[in-house]
């Protein structure tokens, strides 16, 4: 199986490139400058040159705070750009797996969000990703859209790497403790997307495989609990303890508002695809170990 993936350096695309061989899958990653989601013509031209069995749209504008002052660009990339990928998938009859976000919700519900719950993004990034979900569904109705959240990995910039960097010089860190979600390893996302693509190809007439699915790590946490776990894991590699001081979102102002409740129900993904991600603590431990263990 050969998967065409948008983006080249991102967390999820890097994880797909790494995990592909273990699943017997070729990953062909294509990104800027050849494929620029801000330029639909480049998307069509770049994808036309590549043979593959399915497309994963893993590229996106992901700068949540910056999007508040660049909403037009974010929407062009995450909205129309995603739609352009979907148009190619539909024209070529290729299964499309598109990635979206928990930020399409306002976070006001007091339970994990279902795929059927009403959306209501509270920031520009969430609005741009919701525009993408709508553009993808319109251009390619049998696309599968996977909403994930709180992504970390050994690649790129993310919360785990930031905590490990700050923990080198700080004895205490203040971390937000009133947003709940599920830390999600990009490597686990990659394994899940590859399994999902295989199922799509094996069951081309199974209409239940299309539509919205929630794909996040097992369990739940606040950012403060996530940080505590990272520092506890790091101590096993000789790092000194770092105290986490829980604070409220209002005491850590950011340009973009974020949903207080980012928890997404995994029930539909497990029922339809038979896929569940490992508990976030296990995958966090593996990520920290990989980042801190001495290189051989
Ligand atoms: N990170 C999170 O916490 C999080 C949470 C929820 C959902 N998601 C979603 O998960 C997916 C993967 O995110 P990630 O964490 O892997 O993101 P990431 O590490 O920020 O990588 C984004 C990728 O998109 C590419 N990209 C950005 N603008 C582009 C453009 N105009 N044309 C082509 N490629 C472009 C980047 O390319 P360059 O390498 O050229 O910069 C990079 O490869 C995205 O759909 C994101 O919205 C992420």
Short mmCIF file of C-alpha atoms and ligand atoms in Angstrom, two decimals:
data_model
loop_
_atom_site.label_atom_id
_atom_site.label_comp_id
_atom_site.label_asym_id
_atom_site.label_seq_id
_atom_site.Cartn_x
_atom_site.Cartn_y
_atom_site.Cartn_z
CA UNK A 1 0.00 0.00 0.00
CA UNK A 2 1.20 3.48 -0.85
CA UNK A 3 -0.13 6.51 1.02
CA UNK A 4 0.17 10.06 -0.27
CA UNK A 5 0.58 12.45 2.68
CA UNK A 6 0.52 16.24 2.59
CA UNK A 7 3.30 18.06 4.46
CA UNK A 8 6.90 17.03 4.99
CA UNK A 9 8.13 18.26 8.38
CA UNK A 10 5.00 18.19 10.58
CA UNK A 11 4.56 15.97 13.63
CA UNK A 12 1.98 13.65 12.09
CA UNK A 13 3.64 13.44 8.69
CA UNK A 14 7.02 12.70 10.35
CA UNK A 15 5.35 9.99 12.42
CA UNK A 16 3.75 8.49 9.30
CA UNK A 17 7.12 8.47 7.52
CA UNK A 18 8.67 6.71 10.51
CA UNK A 19 5.87 4.19 11.13
CA UNK A 20 5.05 3.33 7.50
CA UNK A 21 7.73 0.66 7.00
CA UNK A 22 6.69 -1.23 10.18
CA UNK A 23 3.22 -1.58 8.62
CA UNK A 24 4.55 -2.50 5.18
CA UNK A 25 3.32 0.81 3.80
CA UNK A 26 5.12 3.27 1.51
CA UNK A 27 4.61 6.88 2.57
CA UNK A 28 5.02 9.55 -0.10
CA UNK A 29 5.10 12.94 1.61
CA UNK A 30 4.65 16.11 -0.42
CA UNK A 31 4.67 19.65 0.87
CA UNK A 32 5.84 23.16 0.17
CA UNK A 33 7.00 24.49 -2.22
CA UNK A 34 5.56 21.81 -4.57
CA UNK A 35 2.25 21.50 -2.75
CA UNK A 36 1.11 24.69 -1.02
CA UNK A 37 -2.33 24.47 0.57
CA UNK A 38 -2.60 28.25 0.21
CA UNK A 39 -2.50 27.74 -3.57
CA UNK A 40 -5.15 25.25 -4.77
CA UNK A 41 -3.62 25.04 -8.27
CA UNK A 42 -0.36 23.78 -6.76
CA UNK A 43 -2.28 21.16 -4.80
CA UNK A 44 -3.91 19.77 -7.94
CA UNK A 45 -0.69 19.86 -9.97
CA UNK A 46 1.45 18.27 -7.23
CA UNK A 47 -1.00 15.48 -6.41
CA UNK A 48 -1.56 14.71 -10.10
CA UNK A 49 2.08 13.65 -10.36
CA UNK A 50 1.90 11.04 -7.58
CA UNK A 51 0.55 7.52 -7.68
CA UNK A 52 -0.97 6.17 -4.47
CA UNK A 53 -3.81 4.15 -2.95
CA UNK A 54 -5.15 6.81 -0.55
CA UNK A 55 -4.47 10.38 0.58
CA UNK A 56 -3.89 11.60 4.14
CA UNK A 57 -4.19 15.36 4.57
CA UNK A 58 -1.83 15.89 7.51
CA UNK A 59 -0.65 19.41 6.60
CA UNK A 60 -2.33 22.42 8.13
CA UNK A 61 -1.86 25.92 9.47
CA UNK A 62 -1.43 25.02 13.17
CA UNK A 63 -0.26 28.25 14.86
CA UNK A 64 -3.28 28.65 17.15
CA UNK A 65 -2.37 32.07 18.61
CA UNK A 66 -0.96 33.54 15.40
CA UNK A 67 -4.16 32.56 13.59
CA UNK A 68 -5.99 35.26 15.55
CA UNK A 69 -4.13 37.90 13.51
CA UNK A 70 -3.88 35.81 10.29
CA UNK A 71 -7.35 34.32 10.04
CA UNK A 72 -7.57 34.83 6.26
CA UNK A 73 -4.37 32.87 5.67
CA UNK A 74 -5.33 30.17 8.19
CA UNK A 75 -8.72 29.79 6.52
CA UNK A 76 -7.21 29.67 3.04
CA UNK A 77 -4.85 26.86 4.09
CA UNK A 78 -7.14 24.91 6.44
CA UNK A 79 -10.39 25.59 4.59
CA UNK A 80 -9.97 25.97 0.82
CA UNK A 81 -6.62 24.14 0.86
CA UNK A 82 -8.14 21.09 2.51
CA UNK A 83 -11.03 21.33 0.04
CA UNK A 84 -8.56 21.27 -2.86
CA UNK A 85 -7.00 18.04 -1.54
CA UNK A 86 -10.50 16.57 -1.19
CA UNK A 87 -11.42 17.54 -4.77
CA UNK A 88 -8.41 15.64 -6.10
CA UNK A 89 -9.25 12.61 -3.94
CA UNK A 90 -12.83 12.60 -5.23
CA UNK A 91 -11.79 13.02 -8.87
CA UNK A 92 -9.28 10.19 -8.64
CA UNK A 93 -11.54 7.96 -6.53
CA UNK A 94 -8.96 7.74 -3.74
CA UNK A 95 -9.99 7.32 -0.09
CA UNK A 96 -9.24 10.52 1.84
CA UNK A 97 -8.30 10.68 5.52
CA UNK A 98 -8.37 14.29 6.74
CA UNK A 99 -7.22 15.50 10.18
CA UNK A 100 -9.17 18.03 12.21
CA UNK A 101 -9.21 19.25 15.79
CA UNK A 102 -10.97 19.44 19.15
CA UNK A 103 -10.92 23.25 18.68
CA UNK A 104 -14.01 23.02 16.47
CA UNK A 105 -15.92 22.79 19.81
CA UNK A 106 -16.49 25.58 22.32
CA UNK A 107 -15.57 23.32 25.26
CA UNK A 108 -18.63 24.17 27.32
CA UNK A 109 -20.07 20.62 27.54
CA UNK A 110 -19.42 18.70 30.76
CA UNK A 111 -18.80 15.32 29.06
CA UNK A 112 -16.59 14.05 26.22
CA UNK A 113 -17.75 15.41 22.87
CA UNK A 114 -19.48 13.07 20.42
CA UNK A 115 -19.03 13.40 16.66
CA UNK A 116 -22.70 14.42 16.50
CA UNK A 117 -22.36 17.31 18.97
CA UNK A 118 -22.77 20.86 17.68
CA UNK A 119 -19.56 22.66 16.76
CA UNK A 120 -18.85 26.25 17.84
CA UNK A 121 -15.20 27.22 17.64
CA UNK A 122 -14.06 29.99 19.99
CA UNK A 123 -10.99 31.01 17.97
CA UNK A 124 -9.73 31.65 14.44
CA UNK A 125 -7.81 28.37 14.17
CA UNK A 126 -10.88 26.36 15.18
CA UNK A 127 -13.02 28.29 12.69
CA UNK A 128 -10.47 27.64 9.92
CA UNK A 129 -10.40 23.91 10.72
CA UNK A 130 -14.21 23.77 10.80
CA UNK A 131 -14.21 25.42 7.36
CA UNK A 132 -11.87 22.59 6.31
CA UNK A 133 -14.19 19.88 7.62
CA UNK A 134 -17.03 21.46 5.63
CA UNK A 135 -14.95 21.89 2.46
CA UNK A 136 -13.70 18.30 2.66
CA UNK A 137 -17.18 16.85 3.23
CA UNK A 138 -18.59 18.92 0.33
CA UNK A 139 -15.88 17.97 -2.18
CA UNK A 140 -15.45 14.35 -1.08
CA UNK A 141 -18.51 13.07 0.81
CA UNK A 142 -16.94 9.70 1.58
CA UNK A 143 -13.86 11.23 3.24
CA UNK A 144 -13.06 10.19 6.80
CA UNK A 145 -12.31 13.14 9.08
CA UNK A 146 -10.35 12.41 12.26
CA UNK A 147 -10.42 15.04 15.00
CA UNK A 148 -7.41 14.85 17.26
CA UNK A 149 -6.03 17.03 20.08
CA UNK A 150 -2.99 17.96 22.19
CA UNK A 151 -0.52 16.33 19.76
CA UNK A 152 3.06 15.65 20.86
CA UNK A 153 5.92 13.57 19.50
CA UNK A 154 9.71 13.44 19.23
CA UNK A 155 9.30 15.68 16.14
CA UNK A 156 8.79 19.42 15.71
CA UNK A 157 7.63 21.72 18.47
CA UNK A 158 5.15 20.53 21.10
CA UNK A 159 4.25 20.59 24.81
CA UNK A 160 6.46 17.66 25.83
CA UNK A 161 9.53 19.19 24.23
CA UNK A 162 8.74 22.62 25.72
CA UNK A 163 8.34 21.18 29.24
CA UNK A 164 11.61 19.23 28.96
CA UNK A 165 13.42 22.35 27.75
CA UNK A 166 12.01 24.62 30.48
CA UNK A 167 12.57 21.91 33.12
CA UNK A 168 16.31 22.01 32.46
CA UNK A 169 16.61 25.42 34.10
CA UNK A 170 13.49 25.83 36.26
CA UNK A 171 12.53 24.29 39.61
CA UNK A 172 8.88 25.23 39.34
CA UNK A 173 6.55 25.90 36.42
CA UNK A 174 3.01 27.28 36.39
CA UNK A 175 0.75 25.23 34.14
CA UNK A 176 -2.94 25.58 33.29
CA UNK A 177 -5.12 23.18 35.30
CA UNK A 178 -8.64 24.06 34.16
CA UNK A 179 -8.53 22.74 30.57
CA UNK A 180 -9.13 18.99 30.20
CA UNK A 181 -8.26 16.89 27.18
CA UNK A 182 -6.27 13.90 26.04
CA UNK A 183 -2.58 14.18 25.17
CA UNK A 184 -2.15 12.34 21.88
CA UNK A 185 1.06 10.89 20.46
CA UNK A 186 1.61 11.60 16.76
CA UNK A 187 3.12 8.11 16.49
CA UNK A 188 -0.16 6.63 17.80
CA UNK A 189 -2.08 8.82 15.33
CA UNK A 190 0.14 7.49 12.53
CA UNK A 191 -0.49 3.85 13.51
CA UNK A 192 -4.23 4.54 13.68
CA UNK A 193 -4.37 6.36 10.32
CA UNK A 194 -2.46 3.56 8.59
CA UNK A 195 -4.84 0.97 10.09
CA UNK A 196 -7.80 3.11 9.03
CA UNK A 197 -6.47 3.48 5.48
CA UNK A 198 -6.01 -0.29 5.22
CA UNK A 199 -9.58 -0.84 6.36
CA UNK A 200 -10.92 1.73 3.87
CA UNK A 201 -9.10 -0.05 1.05
CA UNK A 202 -10.19 -3.51 2.23
CA UNK A 203 -13.85 -2.47 2.57
CA UNK A 204 -14.51 0.02 -0.26
CA UNK A 205 -18.29 -0.35 0.03
CA UNK A 206 -18.47 0.15 3.80
CA UNK A 207 -20.14 3.57 4.02
CA UNK A 208 -19.82 3.61 7.81
CA UNK A 209 -16.09 4.29 7.40
CA UNK A 210 -16.83 7.78 6.05
CA UNK A 211 -17.62 10.82 8.16
CA UNK A 212 -16.40 12.20 11.46
CA UNK A 213 -14.33 10.27 14.02
CA UNK A 214 -12.60 11.32 17.23
CA UNK A 215 -9.00 10.13 17.53
CA UNK A 216 -7.25 11.05 20.78
CA UNK A 217 -5.11 9.31 23.38
CA UNK A 218 -6.72 7.05 25.98
CA UNK A 219 -7.65 8.67 29.31
CA UNK A 220 -7.74 12.37 30.07
CA UNK A 221 -5.70 15.03 31.82
CA UNK A 222 -5.25 18.72 32.41
CA UNK A 223 -2.16 20.47 31.03
CA UNK A 224 -0.82 20.57 34.60
CA UNK A 225 -1.28 16.80 35.02
CA UNK A 226 0.36 16.25 31.62
CA UNK A 227 3.34 18.37 32.74
CA UNK A 228 3.60 16.47 36.07
CA UNK A 229 3.71 13.17 34.20
CA UNK A 230 6.41 14.46 31.82
CA UNK A 231 8.59 15.60 34.73
CA UNK A 232 8.04 12.32 36.63
CA UNK A 233 9.09 10.39 33.51
CA UNK A 234 12.10 12.66 33.05
CA UNK A 235 13.32 11.94 36.60
CA UNK A 236 13.86 8.32 35.52
CA UNK A 237 16.53 9.69 33.19
CA UNK A 238 18.34 11.62 35.90
CA UNK A 239 16.52 14.92 35.52
CA UNK A 240 15.98 16.84 38.77
CA UNK A 241 12.36 17.18 39.99
CA UNK A 242 10.30 20.10 38.67
CA UNK A 243 7.30 21.27 40.69
CA UNK A 244 4.14 22.04 38.72
CA UNK A 245 2.04 24.87 40.10
CA UNK A 246 -1.55 24.53 38.84
CA UNK A 247 -2.97 27.83 37.57
CA UNK A 248 -6.20 28.99 35.92
CA UNK A 249 -6.47 29.80 32.22
CA UNK A 250 -7.27 33.41 33.14
CA UNK A 251 -3.82 33.66 34.75
CA UNK A 252 -2.06 32.58 31.53
CA UNK A 253 -3.48 34.92 28.90
CA UNK A 254 -2.97 33.96 25.24
CA UNK A 255 -4.18 35.67 22.04
CA UNK A 256 -6.51 32.72 21.27
CA UNK A 257 -9.20 31.41 23.59
CA UNK A 258 -9.09 27.66 24.08
CA UNK A 259 -11.92 25.25 24.96
CA UNK A 260 -12.02 24.30 28.66
CA UNK A 261 -13.29 20.83 27.78
CA UNK A 262 -11.36 19.23 24.91
CA UNK A 263 -12.32 15.66 25.77
CA UNK A 264 -13.51 13.69 22.72
CA UNK A 265 -15.42 10.41 22.94
CA UNK A 266 -13.60 7.49 21.26
CA UNK A 267 -16.59 5.17 21.17
CA UNK A 268 -17.41 5.62 17.47
CA UNK A 269 -13.83 5.03 16.31
CA UNK A 270 -13.59 1.86 18.39
CA UNK A 271 -16.99 0.58 17.19
CA UNK A 272 -16.62 1.33 13.46
CA UNK A 273 -12.87 1.03 12.88
CA UNK A 274 -11.90 -1.18 15.84
CA UNK A 275 -9.19 1.35 16.71
CA UNK A 276 -8.31 2.65 20.21
CA UNK A 277 -5.20 4.58 21.12
CA UNK A 278 -3.06 3.62 24.14
CA UNK A 279 -3.43 5.48 27.43
CA UNK A 280 -1.71 8.87 27.13
CA UNK A 281 0.62 8.09 30.07
CA UNK A 282 2.15 5.09 28.28
CA UNK A 283 2.82 7.03 25.10
CA UNK A 284 4.11 10.06 27.01
CA UNK A 285 6.58 7.82 28.82
CA UNK A 286 7.79 6.39 25.51
CA UNK A 287 8.20 9.88 24.04
CA UNK A 288 10.12 11.22 27.05
CA UNK A 289 12.34 8.11 27.05
CA UNK A 290 13.12 8.60 23.41
CA UNK A 291 13.94 12.28 23.89
CA UNK A 292 16.12 11.78 26.99
CA UNK A 293 17.77 8.40 26.73
CA UNK A 294 21.43 8.57 25.76
CA UNK A 295 21.96 7.95 22.04
CA UNK A 296 23.86 4.77 21.24
N1 LIG B 1 -0.58 19.91 17.03
C1 LIG B 1 -1.72 19.74 17.73
O1 LIG B 1 -1.74 19.81 18.97
C2 LIG B 1 -2.98 19.43 16.98
C3 LIG B 1 -4.19 19.36 17.72
C4 LIG B 1 -5.37 19.06 17.03
C5 LIG B 1 -5.34 18.83 15.67
N2 LIG B 1 -4.18 18.93 14.99
C6 LIG B 1 -4.21 18.70 13.55
O2 LIG B 1 -3.37 17.59 13.26
C7 LIG B 1 -2.82 17.75 11.95
C8 LIG B 1 -1.32 17.57 12.02
O3 LIG B 1 -0.79 18.53 12.91
P1 LIG B 1 0.75 18.53 13.33
O4 LIG B 1 0.81 18.68 14.81
O5 LIG B 1 1.46 17.43 12.63
O6 LIG B 1 1.17 19.94 12.69
P2 LIG B 1 2.60 20.60 12.54
O7 LIG B 1 3.63 19.79 13.24
O8 LIG B 1 2.44 22.04 12.87
O9 LIG B 1 2.87 20.46 10.98
C9 LIG B 1 2.09 21.13 10.06
C10 LIG B 1 2.49 20.64 8.68
O10 LIG B 1 1.68 21.37 7.75
C11 LIG B 1 2.52 21.89 6.75
N3 LIG B 1 1.97 23.11 6.20
C12 LIG B 1 1.66 24.26 6.84
N4 LIG B 1 1.19 25.16 5.96
C13 LIG B 1 1.21 24.56 4.74
C14 LIG B 1 0.86 24.96 3.44
N5 LIG B 1 0.42 26.21 3.17
N6 LIG B 1 1.02 24.09 2.43
C15 LIG B 1 1.50 22.85 2.66
N7 LIG B 1 1.85 22.40 3.86
C16 LIG B 1 1.72 23.25 4.89
C17 LIG B 1 3.85 22.14 7.43
O11 LIG B 1 4.81 22.22 6.44
P3 LIG B 1 6.27 22.81 6.66
O12 LIG B 1 7.03 21.65 7.19
O13 LIG B 1 6.66 23.24 5.29
O14 LIG B 1 6.15 23.95 7.63
C18 LIG B 1 3.94 20.92 8.30
O15 LIG B 1 4.43 19.81 7.56
C19 LIG B 1 -3.28 19.12 11.47
O16 LIG B 1 -4.43 18.96 10.68
C20 LIG B 1 -3.65 19.85 12.73
O17 LIG B 1 -4.62 20.85 12.49
C21 LIG B 1 -3.00 19.21 15.61
#
